[in-house]
Amino acid sequence: MREMLDGGDLDVLTGDYLAELTMLILGRDRLKDPAHGYARTYLRQLEECLGTALDRGVTLVSNAGGLAPARLADEIRALADRLGLTVAVAHVEGDDLIDRAGDLGLGSPLTANAYLGGFGIARCLDAGAQVVVTGRVTDASLVVGPAVARFGWGQGDLDALAGAVVAGHVVECGTQATGGNYSFFREIPDLRRPGFPIAEIEADGSSVVTKHPGSGGAVTIGTVTAQLMYEVSGPRYLGPDVTARLDTVTLTDDGPDRVRITGARGEAPPPTLKVSRNSVGGFRNETTFVLTGLDVEAKAALVRAQLTDALTPPPAEVEWTLARTDHADADTEEAASALLRVVVRDPNPDAVGRRFSGAAIELALASYPGFAVTAPPGHGSPYGVFEAGYVEQSVPEHTAVLPDGTRVAIPAPTVTTPGSDDADVPGSVENTGTDADTDTVMLPLGTLAAARSGDKGGDANVGVWVRTDDEWAWLRATLTVERIRELLPETAALTLERHEFPSLRAINVVVHGLLGAGVASGARFDPQAKGLGEWLRSRRVPIPRHLLRETTARTTATSGASA
């Protein structure tokens, strides 16, 4: 917050504090103390920065209210009083459906929050609020709301709303739009501390993504594409205010560290709102055995049999993973070692607590040679399960609570349309002939393609894109559903959706069920699928030599220009 306020001009500073896992953490906080349930880090930031924001006329909009936006608004007023500041604080509520979850068919979760749109935020700003806090709104709503307030858009201004959603999606994950987590990271200057992105939004919904002068990182068509492909599914990006057509978006270079976003088309939003539901799924524990040197497979089999025999009756779920990180004839002990991880889950904490921990450690003098663990197992801990639910748009009592305490009901959209993603099916991609080129060389996919991957509950997505039309013809012919299953064998038995974004030269793949019940419960090596795209980029595919020559020429030209 301090970097953004000191770094240059701003009208609105947004803050996105909520993720699926965050909602679970806040839900557990609220169980321990009903006064909690909001992001307390936001208050610590405001203690340092609120006065600066007021002095510079910067409006603050954040979803840090979590499960208790009214409480956070009160805390901000109290903080301002202690600091001797006068500030108009408003909040948005109505997303929390926990008291009605059973009646709405949402079960009995720990948290149940509908993703609201930006019109409640806009109403607060129209009333003069200088600080607005919300509960669970969509990440992009933090940008849509201020844009609605600035330009006076209504529910029918679908293209403009879609443009703001796209801008909000680009900046919502901070430095992921300025070079953070970027496949071609070696092209980014000064990535030690990348600056945060800024969206300059215009009255028609188009925007320019940039960053403060002198800050690190870079804003390029590539870095913006990377964030556009993050945690999406198909071309229709469904939201509470509008369905944004990502396949209509055009990116153009607007100067150093400036990328212009135009062409976003909007359709009416869906008739339902997504609901974030988090529940305590049970209790889990784990330990990792270190297997060094020879006979790794046999050592793993021995300790697995011993622990299985000791855990009778076994926990409800037991998962073993052997990571062959060992190297033959290694010159360090660490390089000579493999890791055997076991994760246990059970509704009963005793089944994964001391009984599991004791059984694992008591093998220390009676198991494979060189027995060691990375750390002793603990007592077990609860884990969460995320599930999406859906309710009609009119169900949440979307309310803007203005600085003077006035409560204003925000109407649901009057026009909606069901959403559809029209995913490709295996074999549906026309063969352009590019992949039939016999003059090819087997190289990693990432030689030409970038990727960005992530999680949505138990599903994972990976977006892959290239930079030229010739590369795009090759990519779409090469990266079929069948080829993806070959390159990522872990997906072989799972349902895949494949979507094309021609204007971005990108393909997005949704892998259903890869992450089980979500990040908080998963035992997968990469529980949020953040590395899935980089794994895919590392797999070898036949690449036409003429594309490699074009890439070499482009790299040489860029290096020469830089020099």
Coordinates of C-alpha atoms in Angstrom, one line a residue:
M1 CA 0.0 0.0 0.0
R2 CA 2.8 2.4 0.9
E3 CA 4.6 1.6 -2.4
M4 CA 1.5 2.4 -4.5
L5 CA 0.7 5.6 -2.6
D6 CA 4.2 7.0 -2.8
G7 CA 5.0 5.8 -6.3
G8 CA 2.8 8.1 -8.4
D9 CA -0.7 9.3 -9.1
L10 CA -3.7 7.2 -8.3
D11 CA -7.4 7.8 -8.1
V12 CA -8.4 4.4 -6.5
L13 CA -6.2 1.9 -4.7
T14 CA -7.8 -1.6 -4.5
G15 CA -6.9 -4.5 -2.3
D16 CA -7.8 -8.1 -2.9
Y17 CA -7.5 -10.1 0.3
L18 CA -9.8 -13.1 -0.3
A19 CA -9.1 -16.5 -1.8
E20 CA -10.9 -19.8 -1.4
L21 CA -8.4 -20.8 1.3
T22 CA -8.6 -17.4 3.0
M23 CA -12.4 -17.8 3.4
L24 CA -11.7 -21.1 5.3
I25 CA -9.1 -19.4 7.5
L26 CA -11.5 -16.5 8.3
G27 CA -14.3 -19.0 9.0
R28 CA -12.1 -20.8 11.6
D29 CA -11.2 -17.4 13.1
R30 CA -14.9 -16.5 13.5
L31 CA -15.5 -19.8 15.3
K32 CA -12.8 -18.9 17.8
D33 CA -14.0 -15.3 18.2
P34 CA -17.2 -14.0 16.6
A35 CA -15.5 -10.5 16.6
H36 CA -13.1 -11.7 14.0
G37 CA -13.6 -12.8 10.4
Y38 CA -11.9 -9.9 8.5
A39 CA -8.4 -9.5 7.2
R40 CA -6.6 -7.9 10.2
T41 CA -3.5 -7.1 8.0
Y42 CA -5.6 -4.4 6.3
L43 CA -5.9 -2.5 9.5
R44 CA -2.2 -2.7 10.1
Q45 CA -1.6 -1.3 6.6
L46 CA -4.2 1.5 7.2
E47 CA -2.5 2.5 10.4
E48 CA 0.5 3.5 8.4
C49 CA -1.1 4.7 5.2
L50 CA -4.7 6.0 5.8
G51 CA -3.5 9.6 6.4
T52 CA -1.4 9.6 3.2
A53 CA -4.3 8.2 1.2
L54 CA -6.6 11.0 2.5
D55 CA -4.0 13.7 1.9
R56 CA -3.6 12.6 -1.7
G57 CA -7.3 12.1 -2.4
V58 CA -6.9 8.3 -3.1
T59 CA -10.0 6.3 -2.5
L60 CA -9.5 2.8 -0.9
V61 CA -11.6 -0.1 -2.0
S62 CA -11.0 -3.6 -0.6
N63 CA -12.7 -6.9 0.1
A64 CA -10.8 -7.2 3.4
G65 CA -14.1 -7.3 5.2
G66 CA -14.3 -11.0 4.5
L67 CA -17.0 -12.5 6.8
A68 CA -17.4 -9.3 8.8
P69 CA -17.4 -6.2 6.6
A70 CA -19.5 -4.1 9.1
R71 CA -17.1 -5.0 11.9
L72 CA -14.1 -4.0 9.8
A73 CA -15.8 -0.7 8.9
D74 CA -16.2 0.1 12.6
E75 CA -12.6 -0.8 13.3
I76 CA -11.5 1.6 10.5
R77 CA -13.5 4.4 12.0
A78 CA -12.0 3.7 15.4
L79 CA -8.5 3.7 13.9
A80 CA -9.2 7.0 12.2
D81 CA -10.3 8.5 15.5
R82 CA -7.1 7.3 17.2
L83 CA -5.1 8.9 14.4
G84 CA -7.0 12.1 14.5
L85 CA -8.4 11.7 11.0
T86 CA -11.8 12.3 9.5
V87 CA -12.8 9.7 7.0
A88 CA -16.0 8.6 5.3
V89 CA -16.2 4.8 5.6
A90 CA -18.9 2.6 3.9
H91 CA -19.3 -1.1 3.4
V92 CA -21.1 -3.7 1.3
E93 CA -22.8 -6.7 2.7
G94 CA -25.3 -9.4 1.8
D95 CA -22.9 -12.0 0.4
D96 CA -22.9 -14.1 3.6
L97 CA -25.6 -16.8 3.2
I98 CA -24.5 -19.0 6.1
D99 CA -27.7 -18.5 8.1
R100 CA -29.8 -19.6 5.1
A101 CA -27.4 -22.2 3.7
G102 CA -29.7 -25.2 4.6
D103 CA -32.8 -23.6 3.2
L104 CA -30.9 -22.7 0.0
G105 CA -29.7 -26.3 -0.5
L106 CA -26.1 -25.4 0.3
G107 CA -25.7 -27.9 3.1
S108 CA -24.1 -27.1 6.4
P109 CA -20.7 -25.5 5.5
L110 CA -18.4 -23.4 7.7
T111 CA -18.8 -20.5 5.3
A112 CA -21.2 -19.8 2.4
N113 CA -20.6 -16.5 0.6
A114 CA -22.0 -15.4 -2.8
Y115 CA -19.8 -13.6 -5.2
L116 CA -21.3 -10.1 -5.6
G117 CA -20.8 -7.6 -8.3
G118 CA -19.5 -4.0 -8.3
F119 CA -22.7 -1.9 -8.1
G120 CA -22.8 -1.9 -4.3
I121 CA -19.3 -0.5 -4.3
A122 CA -20.3 2.1 -6.8
R123 CA -23.3 3.2 -4.7
C124 CA -21.0 3.7 -1.7
L125 CA -18.6 5.8 -3.7
D126 CA -21.5 7.9 -5.1
A127 CA -22.3 8.7 -1.5
G128 CA -18.8 10.1 -0.9
A129 CA -17.1 7.2 0.7
Q130 CA -13.4 7.5 0.9
V131 CA -12.9 3.9 2.2
V132 CA -15.1 1.0 1.1
V133 CA -14.8 -2.5 2.4
T134 CA -16.7 -5.5 1.2
G135 CA -17.2 -9.2 1.9
R136 CA -17.0 -11.7 -0.9
V137 CA -17.3 -9.8 -4.1
T138 CA -15.6 -11.1 -7.3
D139 CA -12.0 -10.0 -7.5
A140 CA -12.8 -7.9 -10.6
S141 CA -15.7 -6.1 -8.8
L142 CA -13.1 -4.1 -6.9
V143 CA -12.3 -2.4 -10.2
V144 CA -15.8 -2.5 -11.8
G145 CA -17.3 -0.6 -8.8
P146 CA -15.1 2.4 -9.1
A147 CA -15.5 2.5 -12.9
V148 CA -19.3 2.4 -12.6
A149 CA -19.1 5.3 -10.1
R150 CA -16.8 7.3 -12.3
F151 CA -18.6 6.8 -15.6
G152 CA -22.2 6.3 -14.5
W153 CA -22.6 3.0 -16.3
G154 CA -25.8 1.0 -15.8
Q155 CA -26.6 -2.7 -15.9
G156 CA -27.1 -2.4 -19.7
D157 CA -23.7 -1.1 -20.5
L158 CA -22.4 -4.6 -21.1
D159 CA -19.4 -3.9 -23.2
A160 CA -18.1 -1.2 -20.9
L161 CA -18.7 -3.5 -17.9
A162 CA -16.9 -6.3 -19.6
G163 CA -13.9 -4.1 -20.3
A164 CA -13.7 -3.2 -16.6
V165 CA -13.9 -6.9 -15.7
V166 CA -11.0 -7.7 -18.0
A167 CA -9.0 -4.8 -16.5
G168 CA -9.9 -6.0 -13.0
H169 CA -8.9 -9.6 -13.8
V170 CA -5.5 -8.4 -15.0
V171 CA -4.6 -6.4 -11.9
E172 CA -6.3 -8.6 -9.3
C173 CA -3.2 -10.7 -8.7
G174 CA -0.8 -7.8 -8.4
T175 CA 2.7 -8.5 -9.8
Q176 CA 1.6 -11.5 -11.8
A177 CA 0.8 -8.8 -14.4
T178 CA 4.2 -7.1 -14.2
G179 CA 6.5 -10.1 -14.7
G180 CA 5.9 -12.2 -11.5
N181 CA 5.6 -16.0 -12.1
Y182 CA 6.1 -15.3 -15.9
S183 CA 7.4 -18.2 -18.1
F184 CA 9.8 -16.0 -20.0
F185 CA 11.0 -14.4 -16.8
R186 CA 14.6 -14.0 -18.1
E187 CA 13.2 -11.3 -20.4
I188 CA 12.0 -9.2 -17.5
P189 CA 14.4 -6.5 -16.3
D190 CA 14.8 -6.0 -12.6
L191 CA 12.5 -8.8 -11.4
R192 CA 13.9 -8.6 -7.9
R193 CA 11.0 -6.4 -6.8
P194 CA 8.4 -6.0 -9.6
G195 CA 6.0 -3.0 -9.3
F196 CA 2.3 -3.4 -8.9
P197 CA 0.0 -3.0 -12.0
I198 CA -2.2 0.0 -12.6
A199 CA -5.3 0.0 -14.9
E200 CA -6.2 3.3 -16.5
I201 CA -9.8 2.8 -17.4
E202 CA -11.7 4.9 -20.0
A203 CA -15.4 5.7 -20.4
D204 CA -15.9 2.9 -23.0
G205 CA -14.4 0.2 -20.8
S206 CA -11.1 0.0 -22.6
S207 CA -8.0 0.4 -20.5
V208 CA -4.2 0.6 -20.4
V209 CA -2.3 -1.6 -18.0
T210 CA 0.9 0.1 -16.7
K211 CA 2.9 0.6 -13.5
H212 CA 4.5 3.4 -11.5
P213 CA 7.6 4.9 -13.2
G214 CA 10.8 3.5 -11.9
S215 CA 9.3 0.4 -10.3
G216 CA 10.7 -3.0 -11.2
G217 CA 9.4 -5.7 -13.5
A218 CA 7.7 -4.9 -16.8
V219 CA 4.3 -4.6 -18.4
T220 CA 4.2 -6.3 -21.8
I221 CA 1.7 -8.1 -24.0
G222 CA 3.1 -11.3 -22.7
T223 CA 2.8 -10.5 -19.0
V224 CA -0.8 -9.3 -19.5
T225 CA -1.7 -12.4 -21.5
A226 CA -0.3 -14.5 -18.7
Q227 CA -2.7 -13.0 -16.2
L228 CA -5.6 -13.0 -18.6
M229 CA -5.2 -16.8 -18.9
Y230 CA -4.9 -17.3 -15.1
E231 CA -7.7 -19.3 -13.4
V232 CA -10.2 -19.0 -16.3
S233 CA -12.1 -21.7 -18.2
G234 CA -13.6 -20.9 -21.5
P235 CA -14.1 -17.7 -23.6
R236 CA -17.1 -16.6 -21.5
Y237 CA -15.9 -15.2 -18.2
L238 CA -19.0 -15.4 -16.1
G239 CA -19.5 -12.6 -13.5
P240 CA -22.4 -11.2 -11.4
D241 CA -22.6 -8.0 -13.5
V242 CA -21.7 -9.2 -17.0
T243 CA -20.3 -12.1 -18.9
A244 CA -17.1 -10.9 -20.4
R245 CA -16.0 -12.4 -23.8
L246 CA -12.3 -13.0 -23.4
D247 CA -12.1 -14.2 -27.0
T248 CA -12.9 -10.6 -28.1
V249 CA -10.1 -8.9 -26.3
T250 CA -7.2 -7.4 -28.2
L251 CA -3.9 -6.4 -26.7
T252 CA -1.6 -3.8 -28.3
D253 CA 1.7 -2.1 -27.3
D254 CA 1.0 1.4 -26.1
G255 CA 4.6 2.3 -25.2
P256 CA 7.1 1.3 -22.6
D257 CA 5.4 -0.6 -19.8
R258 CA 2.0 0.2 -21.3
V259 CA -0.4 -2.4 -22.8
R260 CA -3.8 -1.3 -24.2
I261 CA -6.8 -3.6 -23.8
T262 CA -9.6 -3.0 -26.3
G263 CA -12.5 -4.9 -27.9
A264 CA -14.0 -6.6 -24.9
R265 CA -17.6 -7.5 -25.6
G266 CA -20.1 -8.2 -22.9
E267 CA -23.1 -10.4 -22.6
A268 CA -25.8 -10.4 -20.0
P269 CA -24.7 -12.1 -16.7
P270 CA -25.8 -15.6 -15.8
P271 CA -29.1 -16.0 -13.8
T272 CA -27.2 -17.5 -10.8
L273 CA -24.3 -16.4 -8.6
K274 CA -21.5 -18.7 -7.5
V275 CA -21.3 -19.4 -3.8
S276 CA -18.0 -20.1 -2.1
R277 CA -18.6 -22.9 0.4
N278 CA -15.9 -24.1 2.8
S279 CA -16.3 -26.9 5.2
V280 CA -14.0 -28.8 7.6
G281 CA -13.5 -32.1 5.9
G282 CA -11.7 -33.9 8.7
F283 CA -8.2 -34.1 10.1
R284 CA -4.9 -34.8 8.4
N285 CA -1.3 -35.5 9.2
E286 CA 1.8 -36.4 7.2
T287 CA 5.4 -37.2 7.3
T288 CA 8.2 -37.6 4.7
F289 CA 10.8 -40.3 4.9
V290 CA 14.3 -39.8 3.4
L291 CA 15.6 -42.7 1.4
T292 CA 19.3 -42.4 0.6
G293 CA 21.5 -44.3 -1.9
L294 CA 20.8 -47.8 -3.2
D295 CA 17.6 -49.9 -3.3
V296 CA 15.2 -46.9 -3.1
E297 CA 12.2 -48.8 -4.3
A298 CA 12.8 -51.7 -1.9
K299 CA 13.3 -49.3 1.1
A300 CA 10.1 -47.5 0.2
A301 CA 8.2 -50.8 0.0
L302 CA 9.6 -51.9 3.5
V303 CA 8.6 -48.7 5.4
R304 CA 5.3 -48.6 3.7
A305 CA 4.5 -52.2 4.7
Q306 CA 5.7 -51.5 8.3
L307 CA 3.6 -48.4 8.7
T308 CA 0.5 -50.0 7.1
D309 CA 0.8 -52.9 9.5
A310 CA 1.2 -50.5 12.5
L311 CA -1.9 -48.5 11.5
T312 CA -4.6 -51.1 12.0
P313 CA -7.3 -50.2 11.6
P314 CA -6.0 -47.7 9.0
P315 CA -7.1 -44.0 8.7
A316 CA -9.9 -43.4 6.2
E317 CA -7.5 -42.2 3.6
V318 CA -3.8 -43.0 3.2
E319 CA -1.8 -41.6 0.3
W320 CA 1.8 -42.4 -0.6
T321 CA 4.0 -40.5 -3.0
L322 CA 7.6 -41.4 -3.9
A323 CA 9.6 -38.6 -5.4
R324 CA 12.7 -39.9 -7.1
T325 CA 14.9 -36.9 -6.5
D326 CA 17.9 -39.1 -6.1
H327 CA 20.8 -39.3 -8.6
A328 CA 23.2 -42.2 -9.1
D329 CA 26.7 -41.8 -7.9
A330 CA 25.8 -38.4 -6.4
D331 CA 28.5 -36.1 -5.0
T332 CA 26.2 -34.9 -2.1
E333 CA 24.1 -36.9 0.2
E334 CA 21.0 -34.7 -0.6
A335 CA 21.4 -35.5 -4.3
A336 CA 21.6 -39.2 -3.5
S337 CA 18.3 -39.1 -1.6
A338 CA 14.6 -39.7 -2.6
L339 CA 11.5 -38.6 -0.6
L340 CA 8.7 -40.8 0.4
R341 CA 5.7 -38.9 1.6
V342 CA 2.6 -40.3 3.4
V343 CA -0.5 -38.3 4.0
V344 CA -3.4 -39.6 6.2
R345 CA -6.9 -38.2 6.6
D346 CA -9.8 -39.2 8.9
P347 CA -12.9 -37.7 10.4
N348 CA -11.5 -38.7 13.8
P349 CA -8.5 -36.6 15.0
D350 CA -7.2 -39.5 17.0
A351 CA -6.7 -41.7 13.9
V352 CA -4.2 -39.2 12.4
G353 CA -2.8 -37.7 15.6
R354 CA -0.6 -39.4 18.1
R355 CA -1.3 -42.9 16.8
F356 CA 0.1 -42.0 13.4
S357 CA 2.9 -39.9 14.6
G358 CA 4.0 -42.5 17.1
A359 CA 3.8 -45.4 14.6
A360 CA 6.0 -43.4 12.1
I361 CA 8.7 -42.4 14.5
E362 CA 8.8 -45.7 16.4
L363 CA 10.1 -47.3 13.2
A364 CA 13.3 -45.3 13.5
L365 CA 15.5 -48.2 14.7
A366 CA 13.7 -51.0 13.0
S367 CA 13.3 -50.1 9.4
Y368 CA 15.4 -49.4 6.2
P369 CA 19.1 -48.5 6.5
G370 CA 19.6 -44.8 6.8
F371 CA 16.1 -44.2 8.2
A372 CA 15.4 -40.4 8.5
V373 CA 12.4 -38.1 8.2
T374 CA 12.5 -34.4 7.0
A375 CA 10.7 -33.4 10.3
P376 CA 8.8 -35.3 13.0
P377 CA 5.0 -35.5 12.3
G378 CA 2.8 -33.3 14.5
H379 CA -0.5 -34.0 16.1
G380 CA -2.6 -33.6 13.0
S381 CA -4.8 -30.6 12.1
P382 CA -8.2 -30.0 10.5
Y383 CA -8.4 -29.5 6.8
G384 CA -10.9 -27.7 4.7
V385 CA -12.9 -28.7 1.6
F386 CA -14.1 -26.1 -1.0
E387 CA -17.2 -26.6 -3.1
A388 CA -18.9 -24.2 -5.3
G389 CA -22.7 -23.7 -4.9
Y390 CA -25.1 -21.6 -6.9
V391 CA -28.1 -19.4 -6.0
E392 CA -30.4 -17.1 -8.0
Q393 CA -29.1 -13.6 -8.5
S394 CA -31.9 -12.2 -6.4
V395 CA -31.2 -14.4 -3.3
P396 CA -28.4 -12.4 -1.6
E397 CA -29.6 -9.2 0.0
H398 CA -26.9 -7.1 -1.7
T399 CA -26.7 -3.9 0.4
A400 CA -24.6 -0.8 0.3
V401 CA -24.2 0.7 3.8
L402 CA -23.3 4.3 3.2
P403 CA -21.1 6.5 5.3
D404 CA -24.1 8.0 7.2
G405 CA -25.4 4.5 7.9
T406 CA -28.2 4.6 5.2
R407 CA -28.8 1.1 3.8
V408 CA -29.4 0.9 0.1
A409 CA -30.6 -2.3 -1.6
I410 CA -28.7 -3.1 -4.8
P411 CA -31.1 -4.7 -7.3
A412 CA -30.2 -7.9 -9.1
P413 CA -29.7 -7.7 -12.9
T414 CA -33.1 -7.7 -14.7
V415 CA -31.7 -9.4 -17.9
T416 CA -29.7 -12.6 -17.6
T417 CA -28.6 -15.4 -20.0
P418 CA -27.3 -18.8 -19.2
G419 CA -23.6 -19.2 -19.7
S420 CA -21.8 -21.8 -21.8
D421 CA -18.2 -22.4 -22.5
D422 CA -18.4 -24.6 -25.6
A423 CA -15.3 -26.7 -24.8
D424 CA -13.5 -28.6 -27.6
V425 CA -13.9 -32.3 -27.6
P426 CA -11.0 -34.7 -28.4
G427 CA -10.2 -34.6 -32.1
S428 CA -12.2 -31.5 -32.8
V429 CA -9.2 -29.3 -33.9
E430 CA -8.6 -29.1 -37.6
N431 CA -5.1 -30.2 -38.6
T432 CA -3.5 -27.3 -40.3
G433 CA -0.6 -29.4 -41.6
T434 CA 1.9 -27.5 -39.4
D435 CA 2.4 -30.4 -37.1
A436 CA 2.9 -32.7 -40.1
D437 CA 6.1 -30.8 -41.0
T438 CA 8.8 -33.4 -41.3
D439 CA 11.6 -30.9 -40.7
T440 CA 11.2 -30.9 -36.9
V441 CA 13.3 -31.3 -33.8
M442 CA 12.1 -32.6 -30.4
L443 CA 12.4 -29.8 -27.9
P444 CA 10.5 -28.6 -24.8
L445 CA 7.1 -27.0 -25.6
G446 CA 8.3 -24.0 -23.6
T447 CA 10.9 -23.3 -26.3
L448 CA 8.1 -21.4 -28.0
A449 CA 5.2 -21.4 -25.6
A450 CA 4.5 -19.7 -22.3
A451 CA 2.1 -20.9 -19.7
R452 CA 0.2 -19.9 -16.5
S453 CA -1.7 -22.4 -14.4
G454 CA -3.7 -22.4 -11.2
D455 CA -6.6 -23.8 -9.2
K456 CA -10.3 -23.5 -8.8
G457 CA -11.4 -25.7 -6.0
G458 CA -10.6 -29.3 -7.1
D459 CA -10.0 -28.3 -10.7
A460 CA -6.8 -27.0 -12.3
N461 CA -6.4 -24.9 -15.4
V462 CA -3.4 -24.2 -17.6
G463 CA -3.3 -21.5 -20.2
V464 CA -0.7 -21.8 -23.0
W465 CA 0.1 -19.1 -25.6
V466 CA 2.6 -18.1 -28.3
R467 CA 3.6 -14.9 -29.9
T468 CA 3.2 -15.1 -33.7
D469 CA 0.6 -16.3 -36.1
D470 CA 2.8 -19.1 -37.4
E471 CA 3.4 -20.3 -33.9
W472 CA -0.3 -20.2 -33.2
A473 CA -1.1 -22.4 -36.2
W474 CA 1.5 -24.9 -34.9
L475 CA 0.3 -24.7 -31.3
R476 CA -3.4 -25.3 -32.0
A477 CA -2.6 -28.2 -34.2
T478 CA -0.1 -29.7 -31.7
L479 CA -1.8 -29.2 -28.4
T480 CA -4.9 -31.4 -28.8
V481 CA -6.7 -33.1 -26.0
E482 CA -5.0 -36.4 -26.9
R483 CA -1.6 -34.8 -26.9
I484 CA -2.2 -33.1 -23.6
R485 CA -3.0 -36.5 -22.0
E486 CA 0.2 -37.9 -23.4
L487 CA 2.3 -35.0 -22.1
L488 CA 0.6 -34.9 -18.7
P489 CA 0.0 -38.5 -17.8
E490 CA -1.6 -37.5 -14.4
T491 CA -4.6 -36.2 -16.4
A492 CA -5.1 -39.4 -18.4
A493 CA -8.1 -40.6 -16.4
L494 CA -9.6 -37.1 -15.8
T495 CA -12.0 -35.0 -17.8
L496 CA -10.3 -32.3 -19.8
E497 CA -11.8 -29.2 -21.4
R498 CA -9.9 -27.4 -24.1
H499 CA -10.7 -23.8 -25.1
E500 CA -9.2 -21.6 -27.8
F501 CA -8.6 -17.8 -27.6
P502 CA -7.4 -16.9 -31.1
S503 CA -7.0 -13.2 -30.5
L504 CA -4.6 -14.0 -27.7
R505 CA -3.0 -17.0 -29.6
A506 CA -3.8 -19.0 -26.5
I507 CA -5.3 -22.4 -25.5
N508 CA -6.7 -23.0 -22.0
V509 CA -7.1 -26.5 -20.6
V510 CA -9.3 -27.2 -17.5
V511 CA -8.4 -30.4 -15.7
H512 CA -11.4 -31.5 -13.6
G513 CA -10.6 -33.2 -10.3
L514 CA -6.8 -33.0 -10.4
L515 CA -6.7 -31.3 -7.0
G516 CA -9.3 -33.5 -5.2
A517 CA -11.4 -31.4 -2.8
G518 CA -9.2 -28.3 -3.1
V519 CA -6.0 -26.8 -1.9
A520 CA -6.6 -27.1 1.8
S521 CA -7.2 -30.9 1.6
G522 CA -4.9 -31.9 -1.2
A523 CA -1.9 -34.2 -0.8
R524 CA -0.6 -33.6 -4.3
F525 CA 3.0 -32.4 -4.6
D526 CA 1.7 -29.1 -6.1
P527 CA -1.7 -28.7 -4.4
Q528 CA -2.6 -25.4 -6.2
A529 CA -1.4 -26.5 -9.7
K530 CA 0.9 -23.5 -9.9
G531 CA 3.7 -25.5 -11.5
L532 CA 1.4 -27.5 -13.9
G533 CA 2.0 -25.1 -16.7
E534 CA 5.8 -25.3 -16.3
W535 CA 5.7 -29.1 -16.2
L536 CA 3.8 -29.0 -19.5
R537 CA 6.3 -26.5 -21.0
S538 CA 9.1 -28.9 -20.1
R539 CA 7.7 -31.8 -22.1
R540 CA 9.2 -32.4 -25.5
V541 CA 7.2 -32.0 -28.7
P542 CA 8.2 -31.8 -32.4
I543 CA 8.8 -28.2 -33.3
P544 CA 9.3 -27.2 -37.0
R545 CA 12.7 -25.8 -37.6
H546 CA 11.4 -22.8 -39.5
L547 CA 9.7 -21.6 -36.3
L548 CA 12.9 -22.0 -34.4
R549 CA 14.7 -19.9 -36.9
E550 CA 12.0 -17.2 -36.6
T551 CA 12.4 -17.3 -32.8
T552 CA 16.2 -16.9 -33.0
A553 CA 15.8 -14.0 -35.4
R554 CA 13.3 -12.3 -33.1
T555 CA 15.5 -12.8 -30.0
T556 CA 18.5 -11.5 -31.9
A557 CA 16.6 -8.4 -33.0
T558 CA 15.4 -7.8 -29.4
S559 CA 18.8 -8.1 -28.0
G560 CA 20.2 -5.7 -30.6
A561 CA 17.5 -3.2 -29.8
S562 CA 18.2 -3.5 -26.1
A563 CA 21.9 -3.0 -26.7

